[in-house]
Tab-separated table of C-alpha atoms in Angstrom:
chain	number	residue	atom	x	y	z
A	847	MET	CA	87.871	106.069	93.613
A	848	SER	CA	88.226	109.840	93.413
A	849	THR	CA	87.296	111.483	90.151
A	850	LYS	CA	90.840	112.804	89.987
A	851	GLU	CA	92.268	109.324	90.132
A	852	ARG	CA	93.027	107.874	86.808
A	853	LYS	CA	94.400	104.757	85.322
A	854	LEU	CA	97.568	104.819	83.324
A	855	GLY	CA	95.750	103.271	80.400
A	856	SER	CA	97.517	101.403	77.623
A	857	VAL	CA	101.273	101.322	77.226
A	858	GLY	CA	100.934	103.373	74.049
A	859	GLU	CA	98.972	106.051	75.844
A	860	PHE	CA	101.399	105.945	78.719
A	861	ILE	CA	104.525	106.554	76.668
A	862	ARG	CA	102.885	109.419	74.741
A	863	ARG	CA	102.535	111.471	77.895
A	864	PRO	CA	104.954	114.458	77.932
A	865	TYR	CA	106.385	113.729	81.372
A	866	VAL	CA	107.151	110.132	80.346
A	867	ARG	CA	109.132	111.383	77.344
A	868	HIS	CA	110.966	113.874	79.559
A	869	ILE	CA	111.807	111.239	82.146
A	870	PHE	CA	112.897	108.872	79.379
A	871	ILE	CA	115.334	111.470	78.004
A	872	ILE	CA	116.753	112.160	81.488
A	873	TRP	CA	117.014	108.403	82.055
A	874	ILE	CA	119.068	107.957	78.873
A	875	PHE	CA	121.537	110.672	79.924
A	876	VAL	CA	121.818	109.487	83.544
A	877	THR	CA	122.263	105.847	82.511
A	878	ILE	CA	125.025	106.754	80.068
A	879	ALA	CA	126.707	108.930	82.749
A	880	ILE	CA	126.652	106.086	85.314
A	881	GLY	CA	127.879	103.631	82.677
A	882	LEU	CA	130.786	105.931	81.832
A	883	PHE	CA	131.544	106.310	85.555
A	884	ALA	CA	131.832	102.511	86.031
A	885	PRO	CA	135.506	102.177	85.004
A	886	VAL	CA	136.357	105.444	86.813
A	887	GLN	CA	134.978	103.992	90.015
A	888	SER	CA	137.202	100.914	89.891
A	889	SER	CA	140.235	103.070	89.100
A	890	LEU	CA	139.491	105.054	92.286
A	891	MET	CA	139.957	101.819	94.232
A	892	GLY	CA	143.711	102.150	93.740
A	893	ASN	CA	146.309	99.892	92.240
A	894	SER	CA	145.732	96.189	92.134
A	895	ALA	CA	148.417	93.917	93.588
A	896	SER	CA	146.742	90.521	93.216
A	897	LEU	CA	144.639	88.434	90.864
A	898	GLU	CA	141.788	88.658	93.360
A	899	MET	CA	141.855	92.462	93.371
A	900	ASP	CA	141.702	92.385	89.556
A	901	VAL	CA	138.519	90.327	89.827
A	902	VAL	CA	137.092	92.668	92.497
A	903	LYS	CA	137.727	95.741	90.351
A	904	GLU	CA	136.323	94.080	87.235
A	905	THR	CA	133.248	93.053	89.215
A	906	MET	CA	132.768	96.597	90.490
A	907	THR	CA	132.897	97.895	86.911
A	908	ILE	CA	130.461	95.311	85.570
A	909	PHE	CA	128.044	95.639	88.496
A	910	THR	CA	127.997	99.423	88.178
A	911	PHE	CA	127.449	99.148	84.422
A	912	TRP	CA	124.605	96.667	84.705
A	913	SER	CA	122.920	98.522	87.520
A	914	ALA	CA	123.087	101.817	85.609
A	915	PRO	CA	119.618	101.464	83.979
A	916	VAL	CA	117.900	100.858	87.328
A	917	ALA	CA	119.797	103.581	89.160
A	918	GLY	CA	119.223	105.873	86.156
A	919	LEU	CA	115.454	105.373	86.291
A	920	VAL	CA	115.273	106.066	90.024
A	921	ILE	CA	117.412	109.186	89.661
A	922	SER	CA	115.573	110.497	86.596
A	923	VAL	CA	112.129	110.100	88.242
A	924	ALA	CA	113.486	111.784	91.378
A	925	LEU	CA	114.939	114.661	89.357
A	926	TYR	CA	111.751	115.127	87.348
A	927	SER	CA	109.666	115.013	90.531
A	928	LEU	CA	111.872	117.631	92.104
A	929	PHE	CA	111.846	120.094	89.223
A	930	GLY	CA	108.966	119.083	86.890
A	931	TRP	CA	106.237	118.487	89.440
A	932	ARG	CA	107.219	121.210	91.866
A	933	SER	CA	104.552	123.776	92.696
A	934	GLN	CA	105.290	126.925	90.725
A	935	GLY	CA	103.077	129.309	92.680
A	936	GLU	CA	103.935	131.644	95.524
A	937	THR	CA	101.972	129.549	98.001
A	938	ALA	CA	101.573	125.825	98.467
A	939	PRO	CA	98.724	124.232	96.430
A	940	THR	CA	95.511	123.693	98.316
A	941	GLU	CA	94.933	120.243	96.828
A	942	ASP	CA	97.094	117.204	96.496
A	943	GLY	CA	98.083	115.936	93.058
A	944	SER	CA	96.334	113.093	91.269
A	945	PRO	CA	97.082	109.700	92.806
A	946	MET	CA	98.452	107.086	90.416
A	947	ARG	CA	97.299	103.519	90.202
A	948	SER	CA	99.487	100.665	89.238
A	949	ASN	CA	99.720	99.310	85.730
A	950	SER	CA	100.241	95.581	85.527
A	951	LYS	CA	102.260	95.754	82.306
A	952	VAL	CA	104.649	98.323	83.765
A	953	VAL	CA	104.970	96.344	87.010
A	954	VAL	CA	105.622	93.070	85.148
A	955	GLY	CA	108.146	94.757	82.865
A	956	TRP	CA	109.932	96.323	85.829
A	957	LEU	CA	110.050	93.050	87.783
A	958	VAL	CA	111.214	90.969	84.815
A	959	GLY	CA	113.883	93.502	83.854
A	960	SER	CA	115.169	93.801	87.425
A	961	SER	CA	115.167	90.029	87.857
A	962	ILE	CA	117.163	89.487	84.665
A	963	LEU	CA	119.727	92.046	85.848
A	964	CYS	CA	119.934	90.428	89.293
A	965	VAL	CA	120.419	86.940	87.805
A	966	MET	CA	123.189	88.281	85.555
A	967	LEU	CA	124.933	89.808	88.584
A	968	LEU	CA	124.498	86.598	90.579
A	969	VAL	CA	126.006	84.474	87.807
A	970	TRP	CA	128.896	86.913	87.411
A	971	GLY	CA	129.524	86.969	91.174
A	972	LEU	CA	129.514	83.171	91.491
A	973	ALA	CA	131.895	82.859	88.544
A	974	ALA	CA	134.225	85.503	90.056
A	975	MET	CA	134.228	83.726	93.422
A	976	SER	CA	134.913	80.392	91.748
A	977	GLU	CA	137.776	81.932	89.770
A	978	SER	CA	139.434	83.226	92.932
A	979	HIS	CA	139.131	79.886	94.729
A	980	ASN	CA	140.151	77.404	92.059
A	981	GLY	CA	142.731	76.876	89.387
A	982	SER	CA	145.904	75.992	91.288
A	983	ASP	CA	147.442	72.762	92.381
A	984	PRO	CA	146.627	72.584	96.133
A	985	ALA	CA	150.135	71.250	96.772
A	986	LYS	CA	151.588	74.525	95.446
A	987	ILE	CA	149.526	76.800	97.678
A	988	HIS	CA	151.434	78.383	100.552
A	989	THR	CA	149.504	78.314	103.808
A	990	VAL	CA	149.810	81.143	106.329
A	991	ASN	CA	147.877	81.169	109.589
A	992	VAL	CA	146.929	84.769	110.343
A	993	VAL	CA	146.268	85.445	114.030
A	994	GLY	CA	144.683	88.638	115.315
A	995	ASN	CA	145.529	89.732	118.857
A	996	GLN	CA	144.626	92.935	120.634
A	997	TRP	CA	146.523	94.757	118.985
A	998	VAL	CA	149.086	92.916	116.906
A	999	TRP	CA	148.914	90.646	113.858
A	1000	ASN	CA	151.162	87.618	113.741
A	1001	PHE	CA	151.691	85.117	110.955
A	1002	ASP	CA	152.438	81.421	111.418
A	1003	TYR	CA	154.183	79.732	108.497
A	1004	LYS	CA	153.365	76.128	109.301
A	1005	ASP	CA	154.121	74.690	105.843
A	1006	ASP	CA	157.163	76.749	104.921
A	1007	GLY	CA	159.247	76.122	108.020
A	1008	ASN	CA	157.061	76.351	111.109
A	1009	PHE	CA	157.955	79.810	112.381
A	1010	SER	CA	156.008	82.955	113.338
A	1011	THR	CA	156.581	86.592	112.409
A	1012	PRO	CA	154.930	89.977	113.032
A	1013	VAL	CA	155.491	90.957	109.366
A	1014	LEU	CA	154.102	89.077	106.370
A	1015	TYR	CA	156.280	87.978	103.445
A	1016	LEU	CA	154.759	86.484	100.287
A	1017	PRO	CA	156.275	85.244	97.020
A	1018	ILE	CA	155.023	86.884	93.848
A	1019	ASP	CA	152.732	84.959	91.476
A	1020	GLU	CA	152.225	82.077	93.890
A	1021	PRO	CA	148.860	81.422	95.551
A	1022	VAL	CA	148.606	81.777	99.305
A	1023	MET	CA	145.811	80.523	101.543
A	1024	PHE	CA	145.226	82.604	104.669
A	1025	ASN	CA	143.664	80.756	107.609
A	1026	ILE	CA	142.446	83.696	109.669
A	1027	SER	CA	141.543	83.573	113.349
A	1028	SER	CA	141.611	85.625	116.545
A	1029	VAL	CA	142.650	84.835	120.103
A	1030	ASP	CA	140.471	87.480	121.715
A	1031	VAL	CA	137.885	89.707	120.017
A	1032	ILE	CA	136.755	90.142	116.417
A	1033	HIS	CA	139.342	91.701	114.121
A	1034	SER	CA	139.355	92.121	110.346
A	1035	PHE	CA	142.375	91.266	108.203
A	1036	TRP	CA	142.596	93.904	105.473
A	1037	ILE	CA	145.083	94.346	102.644
A	1038	VAL	CA	143.546	96.984	100.396
A	1039	GLU	CA	145.661	96.469	97.270
A	1040	MET	CA	145.124	92.700	97.311
A	1041	GLY	CA	141.363	92.782	97.738
A	1042	VAL	CA	141.665	90.913	101.022
A	1043	LYS	CA	139.256	91.800	103.796
A	1044	MET	CA	138.139	88.999	106.058
A	1045	ASP	CA	136.938	88.872	109.649
A	1046	ALA	CA	139.233	87.235	112.208
A	1047	ASN	CA	136.876	85.619	114.696
A	1048	PRO	CA	137.652	83.949	118.021
A	1049	HIS	CA	136.933	80.193	118.048
A	1050	GLU	CA	136.477	80.171	114.273
A	1051	THR	CA	138.863	80.064	111.315
A	1052	THR	CA	137.997	81.891	108.115
A	1053	HIS	CA	139.845	81.314	104.861
A	1054	MET	CA	140.857	83.542	101.989
A	1055	ARG	CA	143.114	82.907	99.029
A	1056	VAL	CA	145.240	85.456	97.238
A	1057	THR	CA	147.856	85.448	94.496
A	1058	PRO	CA	150.113	88.540	94.696
A	1059	THR	CA	151.027	89.966	91.312
A	1060	GLU	CA	153.019	93.082	92.226
A	1061	LEU	CA	156.349	93.361	94.033
A	1062	GLY	CA	156.345	95.859	96.875
A	1063	ILE	CA	155.386	96.625	100.440
A	1064	PHE	CA	151.710	97.021	101.302
A	1065	ASN	CA	149.856	97.900	104.486
A	1066	ILE	CA	147.908	95.398	106.540
A	1067	ARG	CA	145.281	96.944	108.785
A	1068	CYS	CA	142.604	95.856	111.177
A	1069	ALA	CA	139.228	96.944	109.793
A	1070	GLU	CA	137.172	96.071	112.870
A	1071	LEU	CA	137.154	98.397	115.869
A	1072	CYS	CA	138.825	96.161	118.455
A	1073	GLY	CA	139.768	98.222	121.482
A	1074	LEU	CA	142.288	100.682	122.902
A	1075	ASN	CA	145.084	100.365	120.327
A	1076	HIS	CA	142.984	99.355	117.318
A	1077	SER	CA	144.432	102.256	115.325
A	1078	ALA	CA	147.936	100.845	115.851
A	1079	MET	CA	146.991	97.346	114.745
A	1080	PHE	CA	148.752	97.405	111.423
A	1081	THR	CA	151.813	95.854	109.855
A	1082	LYS	CA	153.313	95.301	106.417
A	1083	VAL	CA	153.229	92.655	103.739
A	1084	HIS	CA	156.373	92.341	101.623
A	1085	VAL	CA	155.761	90.788	98.218
A	1086	VAL	CA	159.147	89.553	97.025
A	1087	SER	CA	160.564	87.424	94.219
A	1088	LYS	CA	160.485	83.661	94.626
A	1089	SER	CA	164.251	83.532	95.210
A	1090	ASP	CA	164.111	86.321	97.826
A	1091	TYR	CA	161.233	84.532	99.524
A	1092	LYS	CA	163.305	81.366	99.788
A	1093	VAL	CA	166.198	83.339	101.283
A	1094	TRP	CA	163.839	84.951	103.800
A	1095	VAL	CA	162.260	81.611	104.757
A	1096	ASP	CA	165.697	80.062	105.264
A	1097	SER	CA	166.756	82.982	107.472
A	1098	MET	CA	163.593	82.691	109.545
A	1099	LYS	CA	164.003	78.944	109.929
A	1100	GLY	CA	167.567	79.561	111.057
A	1101	SER	CA	166.551	82.123	113.664
A	1102	ALA	CA	163.695	79.936	114.904
A	1103	GLN	CA	166.013	77.065	115.735
B	980	MET	CA	113.620	129.863	101.756
B	981	VAL	CA	116.452	132.108	103.012
B	982	LYS	CA	115.060	131.913	106.529
B	983	ARG	CA	115.003	128.110	106.331
B	984	ILE	CA	118.627	127.955	105.171
B	985	LEU	CA	119.747	130.360	107.904
B	986	SER	CA	117.922	128.290	110.521
B	987	SER	CA	119.612	125.107	109.298
B	988	VAL	CA	123.043	126.751	109.399
B	989	ALA	CA	122.369	128.067	112.924
B	990	VAL	CA	121.310	124.614	114.184
B	991	PHE	CA	124.390	123.012	112.576
B	992	ALA	CA	126.691	125.629	114.134
B	993	ALA	CA	125.106	125.137	117.554
B	994	ALA	CA	125.553	121.350	117.292
B	995	LEU	CA	129.173	121.810	116.245
B	996	ALA	CA	129.825	124.140	119.184
B	997	PHE	CA	128.260	121.641	121.589
B	998	VAL	CA	130.428	118.789	120.301
B	999	GLY	CA	133.500	121.049	120.538
B	1000	LEU	CA	132.717	121.965	124.134
B	1001	VAL	CA	132.259	118.314	125.126
B	1002	ALA	CA	135.518	117.352	123.384
B	1003	SER	CA	137.539	120.149	124.992
B	1004	TYR	CA	136.091	119.261	128.419
B	1005	ALA	CA	137.030	115.601	127.922
B	1006	MET	CA	140.554	116.583	126.833
B	1007	SER	CA	141.014	118.867	129.826
B	1008	LYS	CA	140.031	115.993	132.125
B	1009	SER	CA	142.351	113.437	130.514
B	1010	LYS	CA	145.586	112.858	132.401
B	1011	GLU	CA	148.804	112.417	130.511
B	1012	PRO	CA	151.670	111.036	132.563
B	1013	ALA	CA	154.874	112.993	132.814
B	1014	PRO	CA	157.425	111.993	130.158
B	1015	PHE	CA	160.082	109.606	131.372
B	1016	SER	CA	163.285	110.394	129.504
B	1017	ALA	CA	166.024	107.857	128.946
B	1018	THR	CA	169.351	108.267	130.712
B	1019	SER	CA	172.442	108.683	128.563
B	1020	ALA	CA	175.016	105.916	128.806
B	1021	GLY	CA	177.579	107.201	126.314
B	1022	THR	CA	178.097	105.472	122.981
B	1023	VAL	CA	178.126	101.824	122.035
B	1024	ALA	CA	178.964	99.596	119.070
B	1025	THR	CA	175.878	98.057	117.448
B	1026	SER	CA	175.071	96.045	114.336
B	1027	GLN	CA	174.458	99.413	112.645
B	1028	GLY	CA	177.703	101.024	113.788
B	1029	GLN	CA	178.584	103.282	116.688
B	1030	MET	CA	175.517	104.835	118.328
B	1031	LYS	CA	174.302	106.785	121.301
B	1032	HIS	CA	173.348	104.494	124.142
B	1033	VAL	CA	170.493	105.287	126.499
B	1034	THR	CA	168.825	103.326	129.275
B	1035	LEU	CA	165.371	103.156	130.820
B	1036	ALA	CA	164.448	101.373	134.050
B	1037	LEU	CA	160.825	100.279	134.307
B	1038	ASN	CA	158.924	98.034	136.661
B	1039	THR	CA	155.662	96.165	136.808
B	1040	TYR	CA	153.687	95.704	139.999
B	1041	PRO	CA	150.433	93.823	140.557
B	1042	ASP	CA	148.941	97.145	141.615
B	1043	SER	CA	149.882	100.732	141.026
B	1044	GLY	CA	149.299	102.584	144.238
B	1045	VAL	CA	151.756	101.484	146.887
B	1046	PRO	CA	155.343	102.496	146.155
B	1047	ALA	CA	155.619	106.230	146.622
B	1048	ASN	CA	157.633	106.819	143.471
B	1049	PHE	CA	155.563	104.531	141.312
B	1050	ASN	CA	152.993	106.026	138.949
B	1051	SER	CA	152.032	108.777	141.339
B	1052	ASP	CA	149.404	109.942	138.836
B	1053	HIS	CA	147.459	106.717	139.408
B	1054	THR	CA	145.065	107.849	142.059
B	1055	ASP	CA	141.889	106.547	140.462
B	1056	HIS	CA	142.539	102.784	140.138
B	1057	ALA	CA	145.313	102.000	142.583
B	1058	ASP	CA	144.479	98.289	142.508
B	1059	TRP	CA	145.067	97.939	138.780
B	1060	VAL	CA	148.227	96.267	137.554
B	1061	SER	CA	150.612	98.776	136.038
B	1062	TYR	CA	153.890	99.606	134.427
B	1063	GLY	CA	155.911	102.374	136.051
B	1064	PRO	CA	157.309	104.824	136.886
B	1065	SER	CA	155.672	106.218	133.759
B	1066	THR	CA	154.123	104.865	130.592
B	1067	ARG	CA	155.209	107.842	128.495
B	1068	LEU	CA	158.778	107.113	127.440
B	1069	GLU	CA	161.184	109.367	125.547
B	1070	VAL	CA	164.418	108.349	123.831
B	1071	PRO	CA	166.739	110.145	121.401
B	1072	ALA	CA	166.736	109.321	117.685
B	1073	HIS	CA	169.404	107.037	116.212
B	1074	SER	CA	170.295	105.358	119.461
B	1075	LEU	CA	170.499	101.990	121.131
B	1076	VAL	CA	167.835	101.853	123.833
B	1077	THR	CA	168.404	99.443	126.694
B	1078	ILE	CA	165.370	98.811	128.875
B	1079	THR	CA	165.533	97.008	132.193
B	1080	ILE	CA	162.174	95.878	133.560
B	1081	THR	CA	161.800	94.572	137.087
B	1082	ASN	CA	158.715	92.408	137.284
B	1083	TYR	CA	157.113	91.894	140.699
B	1084	ASP	CA	153.947	90.265	139.347
B	1085	SER	CA	152.838	86.682	138.903
B	1086	GLY	CA	151.154	85.412	135.752
B	1087	GLU	CA	149.567	82.550	133.900
B	1088	VAL	CA	148.956	81.499	130.305
B	1089	LEU	CA	149.255	83.750	127.270
B	1090	ASN	CA	146.314	84.014	124.879
B	1091	ASN	CA	148.828	83.487	122.067
B	1092	SER	CA	152.148	81.707	122.548
B	1093	PHE	CA	153.643	83.973	119.859
B	1094	PHE	CA	154.441	86.405	122.672
B	1095	LYS	CA	156.539	83.915	124.659
B	1096	ASP	CA	159.497	84.691	122.365
B	1097	VAL	CA	161.959	87.562	122.416
B	1098	ILE	CA	161.481	89.371	119.084
B	1099	GLY	CA	163.265	92.282	117.456
B	1100	VAL	CA	165.994	92.979	119.994
B	1101	GLU	CA	169.576	94.012	119.325
B	1102	GLY	CA	172.001	91.495	120.775
B	1103	THR	CA	170.817	89.224	123.529
B	1104	ALA	CA	168.086	89.747	126.096
B	1105	THR	CA	168.810	88.647	129.643
B	1106	LEU	CA	166.615	87.276	132.407
B	1107	ASN	CA	168.091	87.706	135.869
B	1108	GLY	CA	171.476	88.158	134.213
B	1109	LYS	CA	171.280	85.091	131.961
B	1110	PRO	CA	170.620	85.184	128.198
B	1111	PHE	CA	167.185	83.988	127.137
B	1112	THR	CA	165.101	83.832	123.955
B	1113	SER	CA	161.741	82.740	125.322
B	1114	VAL	CA	159.853	81.839	128.478
B	1115	PRO	CA	157.240	79.118	129.060
B	1116	PRO	CA	153.933	80.380	127.581
B	1117	ASP	CA	152.096	79.326	130.749
B	1118	HIS	CA	154.368	81.333	133.032
B	1119	VAL	CA	154.343	84.833	131.598
B	1120	GLY	CA	153.798	87.816	133.877
B	1121	HIS	CA	153.588	90.511	131.225
B	1122	THR	CA	155.112	91.468	127.902
B	1123	PHE	CA	156.611	94.672	126.563
B	1124	THR	CA	155.416	94.806	122.952
B	1125	LEU	CA	156.354	97.843	120.883
B	1126	ARG	CA	155.388	98.883	117.349
B	1127	PRO	CA	154.829	102.104	115.379
B	1128	ALA	CA	151.979	104.480	116.116
B	1129	PRO	CA	149.601	105.125	113.191
B	1130	ILE	CA	151.264	108.487	112.529
B	1131	ASN	CA	154.552	106.606	112.013
B	1132	HIS	CA	153.220	103.785	109.847
B	1133	ASN	CA	156.254	103.573	107.544
B	1134	SER	CA	158.434	102.241	110.334
B	1135	GLU	CA	158.640	98.462	110.767
B	1136	LEU	CA	160.190	98.434	114.232
B	1137	PHE	CA	158.670	95.613	116.243
B	1138	VAL	CA	159.952	94.544	119.632
B	1139	SER	CA	158.298	92.058	121.952
B	1140	VAL	CA	159.855	90.718	125.134
B	1141	PRO	CA	158.121	88.418	127.648
B	1142	LEU	CA	158.550	89.063	131.369
B	1143	LEU	CA	158.813	85.829	133.312
B	1144	ALA	CA	156.158	85.623	136.029
B	1145	VAL	CA	157.163	85.536	139.665
B	1146	ALA	CA	156.231	82.158	141.153
B	1147	GLU	CA	153.016	82.295	143.189
B	1148	ASP	CA	154.730	80.919	146.291
B	1149	ALA	CA	157.299	83.725	146.146
B	1150	ILE	CA	154.619	86.415	146.482
B	1151	PRO	CA	153.909	87.367	150.100
B	1152	ALA	CA	150.409	87.936	151.394
B	1153	GLU	CA	151.234	91.615	151.832
B	1154	GLY	CA	153.794	93.766	150.084
B	1155	TYR	CA	155.926	92.595	147.171
B	1156	THR	CA	158.310	89.785	146.461
B	1157	ASP	CA	161.960	90.159	147.391
B	1158	THR	CA	162.951	88.186	144.321
B	1159	PRO	CA	161.487	89.963	141.286
B	1160	ASN	CA	162.521	88.923	137.786
B	1161	VAL	CA	164.814	91.396	136.066
B	1162	ILE	CA	164.660	91.463	132.275
B	1163	THR	CA	167.058	93.533	130.168
B	1164	PHE	CA	166.933	94.004	126.407
B	1165	SER	CA	168.014	96.530	123.792
B	1166	PHE	CA	166.723	97.736	120.445
B	1167	ILE	CA	167.735	100.359	117.914
B	1168	VAL	CA	165.569	103.364	117.089
B	1169	GLY	CA	166.082	105.423	113.944
B	1170	GLU	CA	164.416	108.663	112.884
B	1171	ALA	CA	162.206	110.660	115.231
B	1172	GLY	CA	158.733	109.184	115.469
B	1173	GLU	CA	155.992	107.886	117.702
B	1174	TYR	CA	155.598	104.313	118.886
B	1175	ILE	CA	153.018	102.494	120.968
B	1176	TRP	CA	153.685	99.692	123.403
B	1177	ASN	CA	151.469	97.517	125.529
B	1178	CYS	CA	151.345	94.258	127.426
B	1179	GLU	CA	150.120	91.215	125.515
B	1180	TYR	CA	149.545	89.042	128.554
B	1181	PRO	CA	145.816	89.110	129.469
B	1182	CYS	CA	146.281	90.814	132.840
B	1183	GLY	CA	143.140	92.939	132.868
B	1184	ASP	CA	139.641	92.025	133.903
B	1185	GLY	CA	136.382	91.492	132.103
B	1186	SER	CA	135.021	89.187	129.482
B	1187	TYR	CA	137.080	90.451	126.537
B	1188	ALA	CA	139.793	87.823	126.911
B	1189	LYS	CA	140.904	89.600	130.112
B	1190	PHE	CA	141.749	92.728	128.167
B	1191	GLY	CA	139.467	94.945	130.230
B	1192	ASN	CA	140.293	97.582	132.868
B	1193	ALA	CA	144.080	98.102	133.020
B	1194	MET	CA	144.509	96.548	129.566
B	1195	SER	CA	141.929	98.790	127.940
B	1196	ALA	CA	143.008	102.109	129.430
B	1197	GLU	CA	146.049	104.225	128.752
B	1198	ARG	CA	148.697	104.694	131.477
B	1199	TRP	CA	148.529	101.221	133.032
B	1200	MET	CA	149.643	98.432	130.696
B	1201	SER	CA	150.120	100.489	127.570
B	1202	GLY	CA	151.946	103.654	126.713
B	1203	THR	CA	153.949	105.560	124.170
B	1204	LEU	CA	157.595	105.774	123.227
B	1205	SER	CA	158.575	109.039	121.586
B	1206	VAL	CA	161.771	109.079	119.577
B	1207	VAL	CA	162.876	112.709	119.649
């Protein structure tokens, strides 16, 4: 061990060091700033048009908030290293700084703290996923088969009348199960405002449930680069009232016959 | 410090200039077919009232090099299947567009039977003079499938019409069939805007569900429709 190497010593000695106090103060400010940014971040995700998007935005806020202490520590140490431990002279120092050795108490504290945060996020995530997959009578869920083609989406309404359309219509406040597949290459079915983004794979069906909560017309895009006209692989989803949906379904059944 | 910043800026500028040169070279080498403008056919009554009526006559051949007036810009892959005489179509705004496609090509099974149906047309589509709404999904030569370009994403125009395949035994060993299938359909275009169309029958080559070669390059089985 070099004579310049040193142990961190006791926790008490460690926290009395000036740079530790400085980093601690920076950490407090950065953590509060990230915590305050958490709800701003989810608002930047745009308007929510489904229950699932509400859960996604809430999860983003909570995850950002809970990860703020860890991110704050990394950022504060980086900032202090950049400005506090920078060589002040005209020329570069001839010797390297003192190497640091690990401190078991600090390492244990860091690992335990990080683990607790990770478990909290895991529990939250599992609960959010469960919330978006349960809670409705399966008989009341509309089923739409979403098919990706190079470079068109089409939607098969097997339960509501057995017809196919290039534009999606959904009733408001009623759960819909998308069975998503592809007939050629990998696509990705993406409705930003509804928090829906799921790969459409050939030879495989993926599933995603959504409950629209806002009337309106929203864009559906392909989020997976899929060939020549990938940029034109978009269509619309119309979220309409339950009565308008019934009228639309009846008109489609009529035209399909 | 100043020297380091200046060096970084110079390297970034040089990289940017290099990328610009490569891009401009690629653009200068890309071939855009000549626009194929619709022919005026007077006015016509539609479901949206009286409108201008224009017509376009297209064709599809199993290759793109033989007929003298057919896709003369296709000198690089003459054996690729192709639409013609151009894939760059132009029609006037607020008009009824009637397209007649003469299909000389055979075909097989669609990847997705969704495209066997006639979708989004005004009035009735005809096949060899007779009204039709779909063709057998295992006997499709090509499709003409039109939808908005990304720049025109507010439009919801969607038109898809299947072209019945010519029977294999009607295709001679050399030359083209004397009995092509003639498909006619109409649709209404509104404001000026850009649209993209392509074939949805897997008539290209390669492992990507037969969407390689002619299906993955502009000017063969895909093109644009400009509403001007």
